[in-house]
Amino acid sequence: MQLMLIEKFLISCLVFGIVDTGRLPTCPTTCTTAASFERTEPRILTCLNDTQTNVSRICDTAGLLRTRSRTKSETFLQWRGEITGLIQSARAYVEKLITKKEVYKNQVVLNGKLINLLERRKVANQDLIDQARWNIENLQDRCSQANAPSPCPKHVTGTDCAEIYTLGGRESGMYVITVADGEIPKLVYCDQETDGGGWTYIQRHVNNDVDFNKDWIQYQHGFGAVDCDGRTNFWLGNEAIHTMTSQSHQYMRVDVSDWDNNSSRYALYTHFRVGSKATDYTLTVGGYQADPRGDIGDAFSGFDFGHPEDIAITRQHGMRFTTRDHDRDNFDGNCAKNEGGGWWYNRCSAVNLNGKIYEGGVYNESATLYGFDNGLMWGPWRGEWYSLKQASMKIRPASFMTNNTDSQTSN
């Protein structure tokens, strides 16, 4: 018991500074101790009260902190749940977007295919419209020829007049040909006499009853009418000419006549081909052979009219076909419009078999609509400002004479 009192005393001495820890302590008397406790009691009570108050505050603060911590913890848990939900929603949205992206991507591809299909259908429909318009205009041309003879096609048919000849159609006249499977049959005039026969007329220009200044579609499918004697105006059609000249090596013969004593000459080309529509029916022509009766010159190779560049700018080989509404020449303007008909123009031309026919041959720019030399021309023979009386173009396979050794040559 005494030891416990002494321990408490020593503690008090330490707390209140009675004992000097730096030197050996001196044990106080009971009276001294009592007096010391009496003096320090108010301070101790005040300290205890302050301590109790501080402890209460600390407890209150601790409780408040616990409450706030609990609230924040609950809030954090709530936020974490909400954030987790948002993250899951975002992931689901991203996955949805990825799925939609693939759907849209597939839709874009599908739309592209549909657009291409519609474009092809548009072109096909336009071709049908153009074909219908050509049929109407062609029928109008036929109806305008009041004195045209009744049709008289021969009974033999084939892909061209050369085949018709081998099948027994040895008489010149009107025949029906089908240039390729699926193509619409065409009425043509076959020359089965000249130089052994087998010639298919692709053009005939004998007067101004038919205007040769047609548009692209009309030249593509052909215009005019073929009669029993082959003496009317017509153009077989660029598409048919392309098909025929693409299937085999073809010769092409041009026959022309002038107004002076009705003299007639021809020019033979051993290479003649017309490209497809995609090439604007580009012309390949060469292998010129002159008429033994008189050389009229190779007009398709160009002609020198007296200017340094004439030959280069009038050469027709390699030229694309130009019409009044489809300009593919090398001139700043439109040669077909200026020179009276569709043709394989360069910057100008040394030959134009689709030009206008002027009575008597000689004419001048005052007689023209635009001041250009727009007559039916073969420059190397009659020069500028001279219109030929008539002209024709006809083709046959290069192999024809070899396959028909029994043919007899005339003219």
GROMACS .gro file of C-alpha atoms in nm, residues 23-332:
model
  310
   23ARG     CA    1   1.969   1.513  -0.932
   24LEU     CA    2   1.904   1.267  -0.654
   25PRO     CA    3   1.554   1.328  -0.528
   26THR     CA    4   1.490   1.433  -0.169
   27CYS     CA    5   1.188   1.270  -0.018
   28PRO     CA    6   0.945   1.532   0.107
   29THR     CA    7   0.761   1.522   0.436
   30THR     CA    8   0.391   1.441   0.461
   31CYS     CA    9   0.305   1.800   0.537
   32THR     CA   10   0.507   1.920   0.239
   33THR     CA   11   0.331   1.676   0.016
   34ALA     CA   12  -0.007   1.773   0.142
   35ALA     CA   13   0.070   2.139   0.098
   36SER     CA   14   0.194   2.074  -0.255
   37PHE     CA   15  -0.126   1.880  -0.348
   38GLU     CA   16  -0.333   2.155  -0.197
   39ARG     CA   17  -0.154   2.421  -0.402
   40THR     CA   18  -0.178   2.229  -0.727
   41GLU     CA   19  -0.530   2.091  -0.683
   42PRO     CA   20  -0.701   2.377  -0.871
   43ARG     CA   21  -0.459   2.343  -1.157
   44ILE     CA   22  -0.509   1.969  -1.163
   45LEU     CA   23  -0.885   2.006  -1.160
   46THR     CA   24  -0.870   2.267  -1.431
   47CYS     CA   25  -0.641   2.039  -1.631
   48LEU     CA   26  -0.869   1.744  -1.582
   49ASN     CA   27  -1.173   1.949  -1.681
   50ASP     CA   28  -0.993   2.076  -1.988
   51THR     CA   29  -0.878   1.727  -2.064
   52GLN     CA   30  -1.230   1.592  -2.021
   53THR     CA   31  -1.364   1.871  -2.241
   54ASN     CA   32  -1.097   1.800  -2.506
   55VAL     CA   33  -1.165   1.430  -2.483
   56SER     CA   34  -1.536   1.498  -2.530
   57ARG     CA   35  -1.458   1.718  -2.830
   58ILE     CA   36  -1.226   1.456  -2.966
   59CYS     CA   37  -1.496   1.192  -2.919
   60ASP     CA   38  -1.751   1.417  -3.087
   61THR     CA   39  -1.510   1.489  -3.369
   62ALA     CA   40  -1.424   1.123  -3.399
   63GLY     CA   41  -1.791   1.040  -3.413
   64LEU     CA   42  -1.849   1.310  -3.674
   65LEU     CA   43  -1.551   1.184  -3.872
   66ARG     CA   44  -1.683   0.830  -3.846
   67THR     CA   45  -2.021   0.950  -3.965
   68ARG     CA   46  -1.866   1.148  -4.249
   69SER     CA   47  -1.636   0.860  -4.335
   70ARG     CA   48  -1.931   0.624  -4.337
   71THR     CA   49  -2.127   0.868  -4.554
   72LYS     CA   50  -1.834   0.919  -4.790
   73SER     CA   51  -1.775   0.547  -4.799
   74GLU     CA   52  -2.139   0.492  -4.886
   75THR     CA   53  -2.121   0.775  -5.140
   76PHE     CA   54  -1.801   0.627  -5.284
   77LEU     CA   55  -1.963   0.287  -5.306
   78GLN     CA   56  -2.262   0.448  -5.476
   79TRP     CA   57  -2.037   0.641  -5.713
   80ARG     CA   58  -1.832   0.331  -5.782
   81GLY     CA   59  -2.149   0.144  -5.864
   82GLU     CA   60  -2.266   0.427  -6.090
   83ILE     CA   61  -1.924   0.455  -6.256
   84THR     CA   62  -1.913   0.079  -6.302
   85GLY     CA   63  -2.258   0.097  -6.459
   86LEU     CA   64  -2.148   0.384  -6.684
   87ILE     CA   65  -1.836   0.192  -6.786
   88GLN     CA   66  -2.046  -0.111  -6.869
   89SER     CA   67  -2.294   0.107  -7.060
   90ALA     CA   68  -2.003   0.273  -7.245
   91ARG     CA   69  -1.858  -0.066  -7.333
   92ALA     CA   70  -2.197  -0.185  -7.454
   93TYR     CA   71  -2.237   0.139  -7.655
   94VAL     CA   72  -1.890   0.098  -7.807
   95GLU     CA   73  -1.970  -0.262  -7.898
   96LYS     CA   74  -2.298  -0.142  -8.045
   97LEU     CA   75  -2.112   0.125  -8.241
   98ILE     CA   76  -1.866  -0.135  -8.369
   99THR     CA   77  -2.158  -0.354  -8.473
  100LYS     CA   78  -2.328  -0.056  -8.642
  101LYS     CA   79  -2.000   0.036  -8.808
  102GLU     CA   80  -1.983  -0.309  -8.964
  103VAL     CA   81  -2.347  -0.281  -9.064
  104TYR     CA   82  -2.287   0.064  -9.215
  105LYS     CA   83  -1.974  -0.061  -9.385
  106ASN     CA   84  -2.166  -0.347  -9.540
  107GLN     CA   85  -2.444  -0.103  -9.628
  108VAL     CA   86  -2.192   0.126  -9.802
  109VAL     CA   87  -2.063  -0.167 -10.006
  110LEU     CA   88  -2.418  -0.269 -10.088
  111ASN     CA   89  -2.510   0.088 -10.178
  112GLY     CA   90  -2.205   0.106 -10.404
  113LYS     CA   91  -2.318  -0.209 -10.582
  114LEU     CA   92  -2.669  -0.071 -10.612
  115ILE     CA   93  -2.536   0.259 -10.750
  116ASN     CA   94  -2.327   0.073 -11.007
  117LEU     CA   95  -2.629  -0.137 -11.099
  118LEU     CA   96  -2.844   0.174 -11.133
  119GLU     CA   97  -2.575   0.342 -11.345
  120ARG     CA   98  -2.563   0.042 -11.576
  121ARG     CA   99  -2.942   0.037 -11.590
  122LYS     CA  100  -2.941   0.409 -11.668
  123VAL     CA  101  -2.701   0.353 -11.958
  124ALA     CA  102  -2.908   0.058 -12.081
  125ASN     CA  103  -3.228   0.261 -12.058
  126GLN     CA  104  -3.063   0.550 -12.239
  127ASP     CA  105  -2.955   0.313 -12.514
  128LEU     CA  106  -3.314   0.192 -12.543
  129ILE     CA  107  -3.439   0.550 -12.558
  130ASP     CA  108  -3.178   0.637 -12.818
  131GLN     CA  109  -3.267   0.327 -13.018
  132ALA     CA  110  -3.636   0.417 -13.008
  133ARG     CA  111  -3.560   0.773 -13.114
  134TRP     CA  112  -3.342   0.646 -13.396
  135ASN     CA  113  -3.618   0.412 -13.510
  136ILE     CA  114  -3.866   0.700 -13.518
  137GLU     CA  115  -3.630   0.928 -13.709
  138ASN     CA  116  -3.531   0.649 -13.947
  139LEU     CA  117  -3.897   0.577 -14.019
  140GLN     CA  118  -3.950   0.947 -14.079
  141ASP     CA  119  -3.663   0.942 -14.331
  142ARG     CA  120  -3.820   0.644 -14.504
  143CYS     CA  121  -4.164   0.801 -14.510
  144SER     CA  122  -4.022   1.124 -14.650
  145GLN     CA  123  -3.909   0.938 -14.961
  146ALA     CA  124  -4.242   0.940 -15.141
  147ASN     CA  125  -4.118   0.761 -15.451
  148ALA     CA  126  -3.918   0.494 -15.274
  149PRO     CA  127  -3.972   0.153 -15.435
  150SER     CA  128  -4.127  -0.135 -15.246
  151PRO     CA  129  -3.890  -0.364 -15.054
  152CYS     CA  130  -3.737  -0.641 -15.259
  153PRO     CA  131  -3.488  -0.835 -15.050
  154LYS     CA  132  -3.348  -1.154 -15.196
  155HIS     CA  133  -3.418  -1.481 -15.021
  156VAL     CA  134  -3.050  -1.555 -14.937
  157THR     CA  135  -2.927  -1.422 -14.602
  158GLY     CA  136  -2.591  -1.415 -14.425
  159THR     CA  137  -2.359  -1.210 -14.207
  160ASP     CA  138  -2.248  -0.998 -14.503
  161CYS     CA  139  -2.264  -0.988 -14.882
  162ALA     CA  140  -1.952  -1.203 -14.914
  163GLU     CA  141  -2.119  -1.487 -14.728
  164ILE     CA  142  -2.437  -1.433 -14.927
  165TYR     CA  143  -2.232  -1.467 -15.245
  166THR     CA  144  -2.086  -1.800 -15.131
  167LEU     CA  145  -2.439  -1.918 -15.042
  168GLY     CA  146  -2.562  -1.853 -15.395
  169GLY     CA  147  -2.670  -1.490 -15.388
  170ARG     CA  148  -2.479  -1.394 -15.702
  171GLU     CA  149  -2.711  -1.117 -15.819
  172SER     CA  150  -2.656  -0.757 -15.704
  173GLY     CA  151  -2.947  -0.617 -15.507
  174MET     CA  152  -3.107  -0.581 -15.166
  175TYR     CA  153  -3.046  -0.853 -14.908
  176VAL     CA  154  -3.100  -0.906 -14.537
  177ILE     CA  155  -2.790  -0.961 -14.321
  178THR     CA  156  -2.739  -1.025 -13.950
  179VAL     CA  157  -2.389  -0.908 -13.864
  180ALA     CA  158  -2.375  -1.101 -13.533
  181ASP     CA  159  -2.587  -1.327 -13.314
  182GLY     CA  160  -2.853  -1.129 -13.133
  183GLU     CA  161  -2.823  -0.827 -13.361
  184ILE     CA  162  -3.121  -0.680 -13.543
  185PRO     CA  163  -3.122  -0.785 -13.911
  186LYS     CA  164  -3.039  -0.507 -14.157
  187LEU     CA  165  -3.132  -0.439 -14.516
  188VAL     CA  166  -2.819  -0.385 -14.726
  189TYR     CA  167  -2.730  -0.353 -15.088
  190CYS     CA  168  -2.485  -0.613 -15.217
  191ASP     CA  169  -2.260  -0.554 -15.515
  192GLN     CA  170  -2.202  -0.905 -15.650
  193GLU     CA  171  -2.044  -0.794 -15.977
  194THR     CA  172  -1.765  -0.540 -15.920
  195ASP     CA  173  -1.422  -0.703 -15.895
  196GLY     CA  174  -1.572  -1.045 -15.829
  197GLY     CA  175  -1.855  -0.932 -15.599
  198GLY     CA  176  -1.899  -0.989 -15.228
  199TRP     CA  177  -1.915  -0.614 -15.150
  200THR     CA  178  -2.143  -0.484 -14.872
  201TYR     CA  179  -2.233  -0.118 -14.911
  202ILE     CA  180  -2.184   0.075 -14.587
  203GLN     CA  181  -2.256   0.417 -14.737
  204ARG     CA  182  -2.420   0.568 -15.043
  205HIS     CA  183  -2.454   0.942 -15.109
  206VAL     CA  184  -2.618   1.031 -15.442
  207ASN     CA  185  -2.819   1.349 -15.371
  208ASN     CA  186  -2.941   1.576 -15.092
  209ASP     CA  187  -3.271   1.395 -15.029
  210VAL     CA  188  -3.130   1.279 -14.696
  211ASP     CA  189  -2.944   1.524 -14.474
  212PHE     CA  190  -2.616   1.361 -14.368
  213ASN     CA  191  -2.564   1.608 -14.084
  214LYS     CA  192  -2.717   1.361 -13.836
  215ASP     CA  193  -2.645   1.320 -13.466
  216TRP     CA  194  -2.437   1.057 -13.287
  217ILE     CA  195  -2.717   0.805 -13.230
  218GLN     CA  196  -2.827   0.813 -13.593
  219TYR     CA  197  -2.473   0.751 -13.715
  220GLN     CA  198  -2.433   0.480 -13.453
  221HIS     CA  199  -2.735   0.279 -13.573
  222GLY     CA  200  -2.759   0.400 -13.932
  223PHE     CA  201  -3.006   0.609 -14.131
  224GLY     CA  202  -3.153   0.645 -14.477
  225ALA     CA  203  -3.308   0.364 -14.681
  226VAL     CA  204  -3.178   0.095 -14.916
  227ASP     CA  205  -3.373   0.039 -15.236
  228CYS     CA  206  -3.370  -0.245 -15.487
  229ASP     CA  207  -3.121  -0.071 -15.714
  230GLY     CA  208  -2.893   0.071 -15.444
  231ARG     CA  209  -2.943   0.426 -15.565
  232THR     CA  210  -3.064   0.590 -15.245
  233ASN     CA  211  -2.881   0.765 -14.960
  234PHE     CA  212  -2.791   0.570 -14.647
  235TRP     CA  213  -2.534   0.506 -14.376
  236LEU     CA  214  -2.523   0.145 -14.254
  237GLY     CA  215  -2.436   0.241 -13.895
  238ASN     CA  216  -2.109   0.265 -13.703
  239GLU     CA  217  -2.198  -0.021 -13.471
  240ALA     CA  218  -2.264  -0.261 -13.757
  241ILE     CA  219  -1.951  -0.142 -13.943
  242HIS     CA  220  -1.747  -0.196 -13.626
  243THR     CA  221  -1.883  -0.550 -13.583
  244MET     CA  222  -1.820  -0.645 -13.945
  245THR     CA  223  -1.467  -0.503 -13.959
  246SER     CA  224  -1.374  -0.654 -13.621
  247GLN     CA  225  -1.469  -1.009 -13.716
  248SER     CA  226  -1.225  -1.034 -14.006
  249HIS     CA  227  -0.967  -0.843 -14.208
  250GLN     CA  228  -1.160  -0.617 -14.447
  251TYR     CA  229  -1.097  -0.432 -14.772
  252MET     CA  230  -1.276  -0.103 -14.834
  253ARG     CA  231  -1.352   0.045 -15.175
  254VAL     CA  232  -1.462   0.402 -15.239
  255ASP     CA  233  -1.634   0.485 -15.569
  256VAL     CA  234  -1.672   0.852 -15.666
  257SER     CA  235  -1.787   1.044 -15.968
  258ASP     CA  236  -1.766   1.412 -16.064
  259TRP     CA  237  -1.971   1.650 -16.275
  260ASP     CA  238  -1.725   1.661 -16.565
  261ASN     CA  239  -1.846   1.404 -16.816
  262ASN     CA  240  -1.966   1.194 -16.520
  263SER     CA  241  -1.618   1.045 -16.490
  264SER     CA  242  -1.592   0.777 -16.222
  265ARG     CA  243  -1.294   0.651 -16.024
  266TYR     CA  244  -1.229   0.432 -15.725
  267ALA     CA  245  -0.979   0.401 -15.441
  268LEU     CA  246  -0.911   0.064 -15.278
  269TYR     CA  247  -0.780   0.022 -14.921
  270THR     CA  248  -0.655  -0.319 -14.814
  271HIS     CA  249  -0.687  -0.238 -14.443
  272PHE     CA  250  -1.007  -0.096 -14.303
  273ARG     CA  251  -1.139  -0.123 -13.951
  274VAL     CA  252  -1.371   0.081 -13.728
  275GLY     CA  253  -1.322   0.057 -13.351
  276SER     CA  254  -1.592   0.013 -13.089
  277LYS     CA  255  -1.819   0.276 -12.940
  278ALA     CA  256  -1.579   0.299 -12.645
  279THR     CA  257  -1.312   0.427 -12.887
  280ASP     CA  258  -1.558   0.666 -13.057
  281TYR     CA  259  -1.541   0.433 -13.359
  282THR     CA  260  -1.176   0.511 -13.429
  283LEU     CA  261  -1.075   0.461 -13.792
  284THR     CA  262  -0.794   0.233 -13.907
  285VAL     CA  263  -0.729   0.266 -14.281
  286GLY     CA  264  -0.431   0.195 -14.504
  287GLY     CA  265  -0.293  -0.004 -14.798
  288TYR     CA  266  -0.409   0.238 -15.066
  289GLN     CA  267  -0.432   0.102 -15.422
  290ALA     CA  268  -0.505   0.336 -15.713
  291ASP     CA  269  -0.758   0.297 -15.990
  292PRO     CA  270  -0.570   0.184 -16.305
  293ARG     CA  271  -0.789   0.417 -16.509
  294GLY     CA  272  -0.658   0.718 -16.318
  295ASP     CA  273  -0.512   0.776 -15.973
  296ILE     CA  274  -0.735   1.001 -15.762
  297GLY     CA  275  -0.490   1.000 -15.469
  298ASP     CA  276  -0.490   0.862 -15.116
  299ALA     CA  277  -0.721   1.116 -14.951
  300PHE     CA  278  -0.737   0.929 -14.618
  301SER     CA  279  -0.361   0.985 -14.574
  302GLY     CA  280  -0.405   1.361 -14.604
  303PHE     CA  281  -0.339   1.609 -14.883
  304ASP     CA  282  -0.133   1.921 -14.934
  305PHE     CA  283  -0.369   2.201 -15.030
  306GLY     CA  284  -0.083   2.452 -15.023
  307HIS     CA  285  -0.020   2.500 -14.652
  308PRO     CA  286   0.280   2.352 -14.464
  309GLU     CA  287   0.075   2.145 -14.214
  310ASP     CA  288  -0.201   2.032 -14.451
  311ILE     CA  289  -0.102   1.666 -14.476
  312ALA     CA  290  -0.065   1.626 -14.099
  313ILE     CA  291  -0.395   1.793 -14.013
  314THR     CA  292  -0.599   1.623 -14.285
  315ARG     CA  293  -0.481   1.265 -14.223
  316GLN     CA  294  -0.784   1.052 -14.128
  317HIS     CA  295  -0.612   0.733 -14.006
  318GLY     CA  296  -0.647   0.699 -13.628
  319MET     CA  297  -0.917   0.965 -13.601
  320ARG     CA  298  -1.232   0.928 -13.391
  321PHE     CA  299  -1.578   0.977 -13.533
  322THR     CA  300  -1.736   1.320 -13.488
  323THR     CA  301  -2.098   1.427 -13.525
  324ARG     CA  302  -2.266   1.760 -13.469
  325ASP     CA  303  -2.345   1.663 -13.107
  326HIS     CA  304  -2.038   1.449 -13.034
  327ASP     CA  305  -1.719   1.644 -13.101
  328ARG     CA  306  -1.409   1.424 -13.115
  329ASP     CA  307  -1.200   1.600 -13.383
  330ASN     CA  308  -0.880   1.801 -13.334
  331PHE     CA  309  -1.034   2.129 -13.443
  332ASP     CA  310  -1.126   2.405 -13.195
   0.00000   0.00000   0.00000
